[in-house]
Coordinates of C-alpha atoms and ligand atoms in Angstrom, one line a residue:
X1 CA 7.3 23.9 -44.5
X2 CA 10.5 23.6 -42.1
X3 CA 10.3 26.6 -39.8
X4 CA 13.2 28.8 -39.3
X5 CA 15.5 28.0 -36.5
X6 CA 14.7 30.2 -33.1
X7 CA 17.8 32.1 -31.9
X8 CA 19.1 31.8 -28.7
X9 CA 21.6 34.7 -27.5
X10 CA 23.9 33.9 -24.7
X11 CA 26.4 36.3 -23.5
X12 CA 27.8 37.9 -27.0
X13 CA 26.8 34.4 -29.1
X14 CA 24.2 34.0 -31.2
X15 CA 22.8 30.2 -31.3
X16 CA 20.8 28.8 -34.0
X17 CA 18.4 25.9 -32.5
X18 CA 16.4 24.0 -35.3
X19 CA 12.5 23.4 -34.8
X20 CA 10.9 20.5 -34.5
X21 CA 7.1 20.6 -36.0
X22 CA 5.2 17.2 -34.7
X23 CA 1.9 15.9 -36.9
X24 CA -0.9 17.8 -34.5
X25 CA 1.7 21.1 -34.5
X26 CA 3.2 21.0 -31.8
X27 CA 6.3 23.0 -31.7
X28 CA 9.7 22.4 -30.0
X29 CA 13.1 23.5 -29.8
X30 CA 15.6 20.9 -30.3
X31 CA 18.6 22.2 -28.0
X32 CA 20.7 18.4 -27.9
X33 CA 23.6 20.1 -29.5
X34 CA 23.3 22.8 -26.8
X35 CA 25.5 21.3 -24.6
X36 CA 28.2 20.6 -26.8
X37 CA 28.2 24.0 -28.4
X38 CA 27.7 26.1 -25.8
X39 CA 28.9 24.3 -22.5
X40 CA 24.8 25.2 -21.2
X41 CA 22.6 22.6 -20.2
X42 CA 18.5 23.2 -20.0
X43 CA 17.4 23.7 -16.5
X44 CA 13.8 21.8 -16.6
X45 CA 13.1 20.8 -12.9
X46 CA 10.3 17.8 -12.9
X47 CA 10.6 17.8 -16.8
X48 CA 7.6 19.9 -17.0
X49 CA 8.6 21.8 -20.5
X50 CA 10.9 18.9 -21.9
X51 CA 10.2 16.5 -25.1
X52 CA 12.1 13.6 -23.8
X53 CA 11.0 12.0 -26.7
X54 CA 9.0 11.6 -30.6
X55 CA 6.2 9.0 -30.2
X56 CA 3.6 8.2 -32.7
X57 CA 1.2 6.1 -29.7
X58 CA -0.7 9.3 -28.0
X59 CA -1.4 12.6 -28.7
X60 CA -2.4 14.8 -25.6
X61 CA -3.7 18.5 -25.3
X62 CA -4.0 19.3 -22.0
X63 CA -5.4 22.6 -22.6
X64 CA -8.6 21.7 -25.1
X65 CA -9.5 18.1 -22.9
X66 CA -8.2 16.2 -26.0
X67 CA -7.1 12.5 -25.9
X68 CA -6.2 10.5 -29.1
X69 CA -4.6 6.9 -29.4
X70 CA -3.1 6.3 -32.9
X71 CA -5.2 9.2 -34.3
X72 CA -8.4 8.0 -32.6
X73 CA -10.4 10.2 -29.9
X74 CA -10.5 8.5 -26.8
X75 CA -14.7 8.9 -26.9
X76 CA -15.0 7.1 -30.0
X77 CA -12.7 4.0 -28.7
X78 CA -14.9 4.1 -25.2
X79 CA -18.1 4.3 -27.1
X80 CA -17.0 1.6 -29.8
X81 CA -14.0 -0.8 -29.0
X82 CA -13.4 -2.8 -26.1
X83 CA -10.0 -3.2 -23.8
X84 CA -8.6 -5.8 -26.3
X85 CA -8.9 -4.2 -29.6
X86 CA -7.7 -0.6 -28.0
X87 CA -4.5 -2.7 -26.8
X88 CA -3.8 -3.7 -30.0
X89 CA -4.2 -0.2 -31.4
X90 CA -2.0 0.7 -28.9
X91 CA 0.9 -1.5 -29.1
X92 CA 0.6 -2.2 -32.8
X93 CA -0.6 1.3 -34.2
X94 CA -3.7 0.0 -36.3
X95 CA -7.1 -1.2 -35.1
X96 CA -6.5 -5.3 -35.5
X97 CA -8.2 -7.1 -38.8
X98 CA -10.6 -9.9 -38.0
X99 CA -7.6 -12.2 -38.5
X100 CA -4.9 -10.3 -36.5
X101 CA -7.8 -9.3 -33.4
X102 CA -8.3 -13.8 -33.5
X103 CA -4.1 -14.3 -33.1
X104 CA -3.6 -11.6 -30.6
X105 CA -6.6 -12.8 -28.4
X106 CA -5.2 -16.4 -28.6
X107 CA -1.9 -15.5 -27.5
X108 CA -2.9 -13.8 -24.6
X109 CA -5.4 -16.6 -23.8
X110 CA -2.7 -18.8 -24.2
X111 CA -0.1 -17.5 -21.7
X112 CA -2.9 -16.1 -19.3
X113 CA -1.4 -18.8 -16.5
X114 CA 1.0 -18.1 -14.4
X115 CA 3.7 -20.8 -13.8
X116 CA 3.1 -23.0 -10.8
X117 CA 6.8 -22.1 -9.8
X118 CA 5.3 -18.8 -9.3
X119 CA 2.2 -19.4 -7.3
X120 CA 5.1 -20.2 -4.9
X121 CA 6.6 -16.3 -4.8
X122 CA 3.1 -15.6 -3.5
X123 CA 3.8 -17.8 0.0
X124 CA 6.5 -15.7 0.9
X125 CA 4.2 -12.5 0.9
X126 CA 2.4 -11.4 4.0
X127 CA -1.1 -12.0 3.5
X128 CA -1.1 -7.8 4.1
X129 CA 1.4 -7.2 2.1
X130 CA 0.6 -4.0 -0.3
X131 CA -0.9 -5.2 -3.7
X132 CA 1.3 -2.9 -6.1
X133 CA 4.2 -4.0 -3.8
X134 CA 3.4 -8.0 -5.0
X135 CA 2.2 -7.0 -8.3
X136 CA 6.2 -5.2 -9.0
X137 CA 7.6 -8.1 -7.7
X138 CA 5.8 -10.9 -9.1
X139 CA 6.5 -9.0 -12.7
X140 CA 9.9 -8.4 -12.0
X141 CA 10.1 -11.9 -12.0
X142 CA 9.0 -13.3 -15.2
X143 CA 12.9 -13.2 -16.6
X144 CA 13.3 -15.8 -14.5
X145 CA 10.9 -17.9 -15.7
X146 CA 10.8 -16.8 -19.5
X147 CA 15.0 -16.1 -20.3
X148 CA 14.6 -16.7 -23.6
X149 CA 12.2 -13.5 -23.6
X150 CA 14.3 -11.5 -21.8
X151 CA 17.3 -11.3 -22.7
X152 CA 18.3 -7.6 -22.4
X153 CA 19.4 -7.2 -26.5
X154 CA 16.9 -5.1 -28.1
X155 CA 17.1 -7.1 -31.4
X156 CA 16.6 -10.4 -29.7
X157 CA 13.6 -9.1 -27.6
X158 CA 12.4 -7.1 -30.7
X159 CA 11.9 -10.8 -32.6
X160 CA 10.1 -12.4 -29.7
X161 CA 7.5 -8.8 -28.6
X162 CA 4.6 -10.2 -30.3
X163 CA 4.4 -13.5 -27.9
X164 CA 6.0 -11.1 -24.8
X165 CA 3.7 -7.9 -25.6
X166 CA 0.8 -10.4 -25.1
X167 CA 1.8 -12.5 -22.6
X168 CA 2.3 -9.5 -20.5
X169 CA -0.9 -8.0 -20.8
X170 CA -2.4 -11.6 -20.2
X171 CA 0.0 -12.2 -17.2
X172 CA -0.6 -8.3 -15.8
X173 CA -3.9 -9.3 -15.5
X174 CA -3.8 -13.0 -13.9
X175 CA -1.4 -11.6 -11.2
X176 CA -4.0 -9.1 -10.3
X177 CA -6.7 -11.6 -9.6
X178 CA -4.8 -13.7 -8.2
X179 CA -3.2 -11.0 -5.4
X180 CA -6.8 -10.5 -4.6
X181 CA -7.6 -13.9 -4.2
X182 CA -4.3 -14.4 -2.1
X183 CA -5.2 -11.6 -0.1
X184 CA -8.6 -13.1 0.7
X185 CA -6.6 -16.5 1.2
X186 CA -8.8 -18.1 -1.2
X187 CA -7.5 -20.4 -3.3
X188 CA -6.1 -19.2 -7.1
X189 CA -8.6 -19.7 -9.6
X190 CA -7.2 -20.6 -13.3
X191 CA -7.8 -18.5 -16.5
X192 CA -10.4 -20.6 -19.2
X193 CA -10.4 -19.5 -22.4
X194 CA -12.8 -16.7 -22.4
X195 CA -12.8 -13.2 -23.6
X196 CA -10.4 -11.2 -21.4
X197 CA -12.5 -9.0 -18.8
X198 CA -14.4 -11.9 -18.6
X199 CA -11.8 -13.9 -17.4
X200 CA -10.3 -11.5 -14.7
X201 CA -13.9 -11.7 -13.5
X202 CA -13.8 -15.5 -13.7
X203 CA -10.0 -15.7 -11.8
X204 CA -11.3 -13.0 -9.3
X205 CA -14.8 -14.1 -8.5
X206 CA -15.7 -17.9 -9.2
X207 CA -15.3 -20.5 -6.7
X208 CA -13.9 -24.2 -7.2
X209 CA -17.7 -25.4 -7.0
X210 CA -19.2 -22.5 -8.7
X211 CA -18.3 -20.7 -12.0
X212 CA -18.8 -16.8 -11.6
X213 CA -22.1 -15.7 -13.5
X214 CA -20.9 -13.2 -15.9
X215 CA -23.1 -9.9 -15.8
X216 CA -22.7 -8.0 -19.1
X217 CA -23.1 -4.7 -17.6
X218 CA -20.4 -5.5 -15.5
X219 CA -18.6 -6.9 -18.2
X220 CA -18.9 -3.7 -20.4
X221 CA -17.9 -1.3 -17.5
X222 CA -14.6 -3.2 -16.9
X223 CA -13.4 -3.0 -20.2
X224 CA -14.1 0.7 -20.8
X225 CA -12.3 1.0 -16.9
X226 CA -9.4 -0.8 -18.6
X227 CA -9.6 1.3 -21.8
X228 CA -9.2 4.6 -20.3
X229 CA -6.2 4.0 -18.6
X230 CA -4.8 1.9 -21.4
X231 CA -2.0 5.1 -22.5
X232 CA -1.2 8.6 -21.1
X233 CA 1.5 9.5 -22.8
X234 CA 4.9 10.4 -20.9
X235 CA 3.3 10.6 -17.7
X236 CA 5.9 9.3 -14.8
X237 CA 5.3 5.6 -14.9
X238 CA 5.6 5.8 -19.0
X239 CA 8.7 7.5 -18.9
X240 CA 10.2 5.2 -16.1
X241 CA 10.0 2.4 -18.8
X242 CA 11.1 4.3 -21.3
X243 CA 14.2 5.3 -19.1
X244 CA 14.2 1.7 -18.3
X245 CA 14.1 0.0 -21.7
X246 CA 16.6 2.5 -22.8
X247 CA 19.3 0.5 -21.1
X248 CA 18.1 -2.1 -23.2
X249 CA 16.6 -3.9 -20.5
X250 CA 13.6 -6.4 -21.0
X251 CA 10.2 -5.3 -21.7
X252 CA 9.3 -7.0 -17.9
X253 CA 11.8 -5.6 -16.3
X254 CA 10.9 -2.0 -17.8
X255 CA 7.5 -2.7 -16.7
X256 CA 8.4 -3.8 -13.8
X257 CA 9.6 -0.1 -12.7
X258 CA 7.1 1.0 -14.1
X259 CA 4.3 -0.5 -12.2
X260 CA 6.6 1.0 -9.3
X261 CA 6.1 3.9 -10.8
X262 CA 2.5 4.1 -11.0
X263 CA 2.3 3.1 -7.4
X264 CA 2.5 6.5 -5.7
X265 CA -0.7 8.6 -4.5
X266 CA 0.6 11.3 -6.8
X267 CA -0.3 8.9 -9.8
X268 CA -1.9 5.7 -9.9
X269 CA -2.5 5.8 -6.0
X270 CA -4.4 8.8 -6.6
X271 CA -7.8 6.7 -6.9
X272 CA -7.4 4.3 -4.1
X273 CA -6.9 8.1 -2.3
X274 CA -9.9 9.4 -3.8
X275 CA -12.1 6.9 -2.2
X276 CA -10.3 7.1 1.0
X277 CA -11.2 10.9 0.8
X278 CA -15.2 10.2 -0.4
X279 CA -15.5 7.9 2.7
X280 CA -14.0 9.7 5.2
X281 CA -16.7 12.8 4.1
X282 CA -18.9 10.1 4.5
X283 CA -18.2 8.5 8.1
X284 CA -18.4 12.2 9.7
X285 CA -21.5 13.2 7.7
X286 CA -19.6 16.5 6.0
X287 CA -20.7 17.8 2.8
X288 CA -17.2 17.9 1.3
X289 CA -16.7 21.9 2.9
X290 CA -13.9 20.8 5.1
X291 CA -12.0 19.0 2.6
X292 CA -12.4 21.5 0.1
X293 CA -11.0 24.2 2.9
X294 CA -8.2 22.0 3.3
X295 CA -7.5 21.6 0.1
X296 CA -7.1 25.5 -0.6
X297 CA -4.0 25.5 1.9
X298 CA -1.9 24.8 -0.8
X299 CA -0.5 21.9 1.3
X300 CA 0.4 18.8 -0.6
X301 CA -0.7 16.3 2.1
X302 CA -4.1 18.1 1.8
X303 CA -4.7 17.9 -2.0
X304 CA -8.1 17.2 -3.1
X305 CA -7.6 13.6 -4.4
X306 CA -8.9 13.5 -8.0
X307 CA -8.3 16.6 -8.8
X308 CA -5.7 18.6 -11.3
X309 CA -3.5 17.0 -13.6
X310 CA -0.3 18.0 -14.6
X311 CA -1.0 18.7 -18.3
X312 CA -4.7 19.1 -18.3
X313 CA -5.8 22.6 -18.0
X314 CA -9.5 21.6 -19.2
X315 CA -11.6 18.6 -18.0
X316 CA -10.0 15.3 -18.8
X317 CA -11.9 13.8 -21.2
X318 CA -11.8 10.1 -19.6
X319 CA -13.0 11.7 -16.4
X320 CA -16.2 13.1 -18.3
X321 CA -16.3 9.5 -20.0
X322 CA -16.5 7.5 -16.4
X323 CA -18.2 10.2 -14.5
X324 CA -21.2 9.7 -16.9
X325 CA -20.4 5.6 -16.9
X326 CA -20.2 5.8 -13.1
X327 CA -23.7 7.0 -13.3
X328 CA -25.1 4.7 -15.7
X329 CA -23.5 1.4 -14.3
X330 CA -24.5 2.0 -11.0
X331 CA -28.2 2.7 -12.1
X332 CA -28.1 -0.7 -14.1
X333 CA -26.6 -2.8 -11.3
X334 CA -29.4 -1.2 -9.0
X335 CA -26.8 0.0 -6.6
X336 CA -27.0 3.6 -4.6
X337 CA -23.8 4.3 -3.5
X338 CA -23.8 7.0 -1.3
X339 CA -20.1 7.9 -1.8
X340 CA -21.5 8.6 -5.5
X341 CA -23.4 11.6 -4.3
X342 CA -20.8 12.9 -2.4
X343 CA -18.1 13.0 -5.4
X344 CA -20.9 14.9 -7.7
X345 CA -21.0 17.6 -4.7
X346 CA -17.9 17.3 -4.2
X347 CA -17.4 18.1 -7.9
X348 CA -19.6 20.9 -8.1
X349 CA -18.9 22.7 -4.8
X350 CA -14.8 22.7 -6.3
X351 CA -15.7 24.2 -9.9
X352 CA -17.2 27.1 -7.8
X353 CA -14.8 27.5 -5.8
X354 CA -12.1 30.1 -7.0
X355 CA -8.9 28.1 -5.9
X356 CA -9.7 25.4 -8.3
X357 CA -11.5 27.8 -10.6
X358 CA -8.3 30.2 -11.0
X359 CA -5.7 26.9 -10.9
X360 CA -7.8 25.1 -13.8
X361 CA -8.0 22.4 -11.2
X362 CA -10.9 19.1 -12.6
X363 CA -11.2 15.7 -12.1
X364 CA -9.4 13.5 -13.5
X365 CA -9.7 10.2 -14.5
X366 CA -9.8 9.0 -10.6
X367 CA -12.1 11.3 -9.0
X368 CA -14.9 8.1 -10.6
X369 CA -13.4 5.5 -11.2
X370 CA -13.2 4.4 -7.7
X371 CA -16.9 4.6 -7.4
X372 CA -17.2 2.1 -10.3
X373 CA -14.6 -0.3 -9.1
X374 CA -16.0 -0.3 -5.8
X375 CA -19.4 -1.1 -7.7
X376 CA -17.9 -4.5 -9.6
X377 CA -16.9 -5.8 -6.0
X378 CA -12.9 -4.6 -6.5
X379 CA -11.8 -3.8 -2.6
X380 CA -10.1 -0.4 -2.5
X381 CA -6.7 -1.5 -2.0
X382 CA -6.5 -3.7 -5.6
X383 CA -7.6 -0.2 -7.3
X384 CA -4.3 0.6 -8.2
X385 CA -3.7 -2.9 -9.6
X386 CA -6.5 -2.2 -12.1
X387 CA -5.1 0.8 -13.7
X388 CA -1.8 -1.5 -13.9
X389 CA -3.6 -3.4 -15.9
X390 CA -5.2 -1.2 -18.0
X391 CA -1.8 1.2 -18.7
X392 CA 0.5 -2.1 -19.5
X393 CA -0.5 -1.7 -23.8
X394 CA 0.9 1.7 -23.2
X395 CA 3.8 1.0 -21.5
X396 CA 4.6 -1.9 -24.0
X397 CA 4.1 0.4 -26.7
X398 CA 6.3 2.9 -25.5
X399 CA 8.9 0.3 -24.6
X400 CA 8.8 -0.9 -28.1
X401 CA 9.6 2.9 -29.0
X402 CA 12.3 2.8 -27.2
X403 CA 13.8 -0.6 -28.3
X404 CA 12.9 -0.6 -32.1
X405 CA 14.7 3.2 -32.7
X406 CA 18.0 2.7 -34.3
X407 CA 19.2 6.3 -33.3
X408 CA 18.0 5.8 -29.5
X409 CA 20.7 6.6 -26.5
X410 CA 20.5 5.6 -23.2
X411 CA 18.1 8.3 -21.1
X412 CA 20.5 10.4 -19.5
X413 CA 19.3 13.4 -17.8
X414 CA 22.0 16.2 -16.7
X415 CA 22.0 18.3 -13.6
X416 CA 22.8 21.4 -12.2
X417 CA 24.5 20.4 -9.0
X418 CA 24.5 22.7 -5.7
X419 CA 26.8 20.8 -3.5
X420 CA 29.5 21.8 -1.6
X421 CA 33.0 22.9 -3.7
X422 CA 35.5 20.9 -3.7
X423 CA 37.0 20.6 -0.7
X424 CA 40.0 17.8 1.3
X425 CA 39.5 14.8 3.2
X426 CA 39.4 15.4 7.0
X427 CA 41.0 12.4 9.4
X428 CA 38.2 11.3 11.8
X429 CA 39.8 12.5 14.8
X430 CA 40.2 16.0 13.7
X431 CA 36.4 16.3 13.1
Ligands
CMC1 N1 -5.9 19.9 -4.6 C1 -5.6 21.2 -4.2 N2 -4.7 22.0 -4.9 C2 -4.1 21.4 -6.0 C3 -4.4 20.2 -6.5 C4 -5.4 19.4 -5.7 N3 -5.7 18.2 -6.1 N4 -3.7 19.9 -7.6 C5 -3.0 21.0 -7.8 N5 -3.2 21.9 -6.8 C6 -2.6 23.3 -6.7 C7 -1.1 23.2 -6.5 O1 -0.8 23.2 -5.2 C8 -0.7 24.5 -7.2 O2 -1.1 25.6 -6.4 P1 -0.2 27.0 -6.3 O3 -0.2 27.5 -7.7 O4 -0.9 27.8 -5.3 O5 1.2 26.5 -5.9 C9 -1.7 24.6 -8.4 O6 -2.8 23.9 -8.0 C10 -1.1 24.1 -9.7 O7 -0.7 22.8 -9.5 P2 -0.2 22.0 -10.8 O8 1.1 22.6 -11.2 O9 -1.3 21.9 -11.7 O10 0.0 20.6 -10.2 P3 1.1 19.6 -10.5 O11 1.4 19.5 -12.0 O12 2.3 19.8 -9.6 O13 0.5 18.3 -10.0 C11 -1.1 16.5 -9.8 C12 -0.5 17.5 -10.7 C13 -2.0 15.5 -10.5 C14 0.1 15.7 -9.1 C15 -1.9 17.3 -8.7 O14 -2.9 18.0 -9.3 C16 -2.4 16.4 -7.6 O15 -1.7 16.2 -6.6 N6 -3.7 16.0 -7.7 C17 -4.2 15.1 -6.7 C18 -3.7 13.7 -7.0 C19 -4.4 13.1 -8.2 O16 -5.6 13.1 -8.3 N7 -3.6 12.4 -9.0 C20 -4.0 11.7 -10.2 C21 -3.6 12.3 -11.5 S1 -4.4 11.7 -12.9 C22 -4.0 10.0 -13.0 C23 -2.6 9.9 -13.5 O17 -2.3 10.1 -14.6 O18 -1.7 9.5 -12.6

């Protein structure tokens, strides 16, 4: 049943705003005729308590720890499906059929290689140069090398986002390996036409002489790292392709900004931060203590990396998933990493600690999943890189959103501008 509208009273008017009921309940008011009715805008500084949008791709309740793709809990895709089929899910809204899984996996294995032209871009980078800084770059420029792809009219990309959708997640993944091998000025390993965590471990780790000896351990815990980042919902780099694509540019160049996006320590940098943190406790021989002390200040440069979230209230359920992976991966690979020790005390000491206690401050997904990258031989700086590649399916799905709604408008946020009045020109020499 339709709720009744909410009333909003401004000055002597009354307003009637409709309701808008989504599948899992959640309620909003719908105020985009406010505007135009009553000359108010909302006043919703870091969007905090705005809908930007409806999307059917993931539902999120921060305050009960629950995560669902399409319907499905995040525990049951981690303890059952891999990166690939969760993509799929992702983008396409249904787990694949045998027939469907064989024709997505091909096209990606298909258009895993990155044009030689391309291999070129990576010359003019500094050997230094900051991996999410390349990775942005080296996306923003497919266009170039796949027009008829991109060509900036939703209906013409629409027709072509089964090849694109693929090829990106494919390409996402080849650029990573190959900015690590770049970095390591070794030369670019090509993909082979093997299952896809497989073959980011073949194009990061085998040599020209010597193919990389898969490990399936490793295997496994890459793909469940790739499948927990795969969607968030409207988190900042998400919405940044949504605001994007809603120009109707291309899906690259949406992702593009994205990946930009994702880049800060706020967001995706958060786990490259996180280890930073963990060995820094480690190198002076703290317990964490000074950290956490820090930490309490209230000052952002001294946030406890890993920590909070801005919509979960209650554990994050991927950080429950990888803290108990981390533990288990690490065993199997018969490495004791002591930064490992230091994140569980770490984790402990700051769920009995009243700040966090009171500001419903956990980990999040980053506080382990450092630990386990570090374990599968991924250097710190590339971390970021990784959940790039996990989080394209949910950008792609949520550019598809975007470009397949025939009622869609360009995202347009208003403001509430505290500027100086108007006021007249003054000559330079009267200044
Ligand atoms: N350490 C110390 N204090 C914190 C932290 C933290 N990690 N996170 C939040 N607070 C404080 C914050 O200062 C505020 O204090 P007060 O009420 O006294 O002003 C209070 O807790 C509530 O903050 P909030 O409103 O929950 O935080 P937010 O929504 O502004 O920010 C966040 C969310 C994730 C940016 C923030 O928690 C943070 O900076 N965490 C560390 C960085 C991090 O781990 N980021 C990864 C996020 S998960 C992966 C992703 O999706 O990108």
């Amino acid at each position: 049943m339709q709720p009744s509208p909410a009333t909003l009273k401004i000055a002597d008017q009354d307003i009637s705003l409709p309701i808008i009921v989504g599948s899992e309940g959640e309620k909003a008011i719908d105020t985009r005729k406010l505007r135009a009715d009553t000359g108010y805008i909302c006043y919703d500084q870091g969007y905090g308590n705005t809908g930007s949008c409806e999307s059917a791709i993931t539902y999120l309740d921060g305050d009960n720890g629950i995560l669902r793709h399409r319907g499905y809990p995040i525990d049951q895709l981690a303890a059952h499906s891999n990166f690939v089929e969760t993509a799929y899910l992702i983008v396409y809204g249904q787990l694949p059929k045998p027939q469907q899984r064989k024709e997505f996996g091909q096209r990606m294995r298909e258009n895993a290689a990155i044009e030689t032209q391309m291999h070129r871009l990576f010359e003019g980078f500094p050997k230094n140069a900051p991996p999410m800084a390349m990775l942005s770059s080296l996306v923003s420029a497919l266009p170039a090398f796949h027009p008829q792809l991109a060509t900036n009219n939703f209906e013409q990309d629409l027709q072509n986002f089964d090849l694109t959708a693929a090829m990106l997640i494919s390409k996402v993944r080849t650029l990573g390996a190959m900015i690590y091998r770049y970095q390591k000025g070794l030369p670019f390993i090509f993909p082979k036409d093997i299952p896809f965590a497989d073959n980011f471990l073949h194009m990061m780790f085998s040599e020209p002489y010597q193919d990389y000896a898969g490990i399936p351990e490793v295997t496994r815990a890459l793909n469940l790292l790739l499948l927990l980042h795969a969607d968030h919902e409207q988190n900042c780099s998400t919405s940044t392709v949504r605001m994007v694509g809603s120009s109707a540019a291309n899906l690259f160049t949406s992702v593009a900004a994205g990946i930009n996006a994702l880049s800060g320590p706020l967001h995706g940098g958060a786990n490259a931060a996180v280890m930073q943190m963990l060995q820094s406790i480690h190198d002076e021989g703290d317990d964490g203590t000074r950290f956490i002390a820090a930490a309490r200040s209230g000052s952002k440069s001294n946030r406890l990396m890993g920590f909070g979230h801005a919509v979960y209230r209650n554990f994050d359920p991927r950080a429950k998933i990888i803290g108990k992976a981390c533990e288990e991966v690490l065993t199997k690979l018969g490495i004791q990493d002591p930064l490992l020790k230091i994140a569980q005390n770490l984790e402990r000491a700051a769920l009995q600690d009243e700040y966090f206690v009171s500001r419903k401050l956990y980990p999040n997904v980053d506080f382990y999943s450092g630990i386990i990258m570090r374990a599968l031989g991924i250097p710190t700086n590339l971390f970021t890189v990784m959940f790039a590649i996990g989080r394209t399916p949910g950008w792609i799905a949520n550019w598809h959103e975007v470009a397949s709604n025939p009622k869609g408008r360009i995202y347009r946020p208003r403001q509430i501008y505290v500027g100086p009045v108007m006021r007249d020109y003054i000559p330079m020499e009267q200044r």
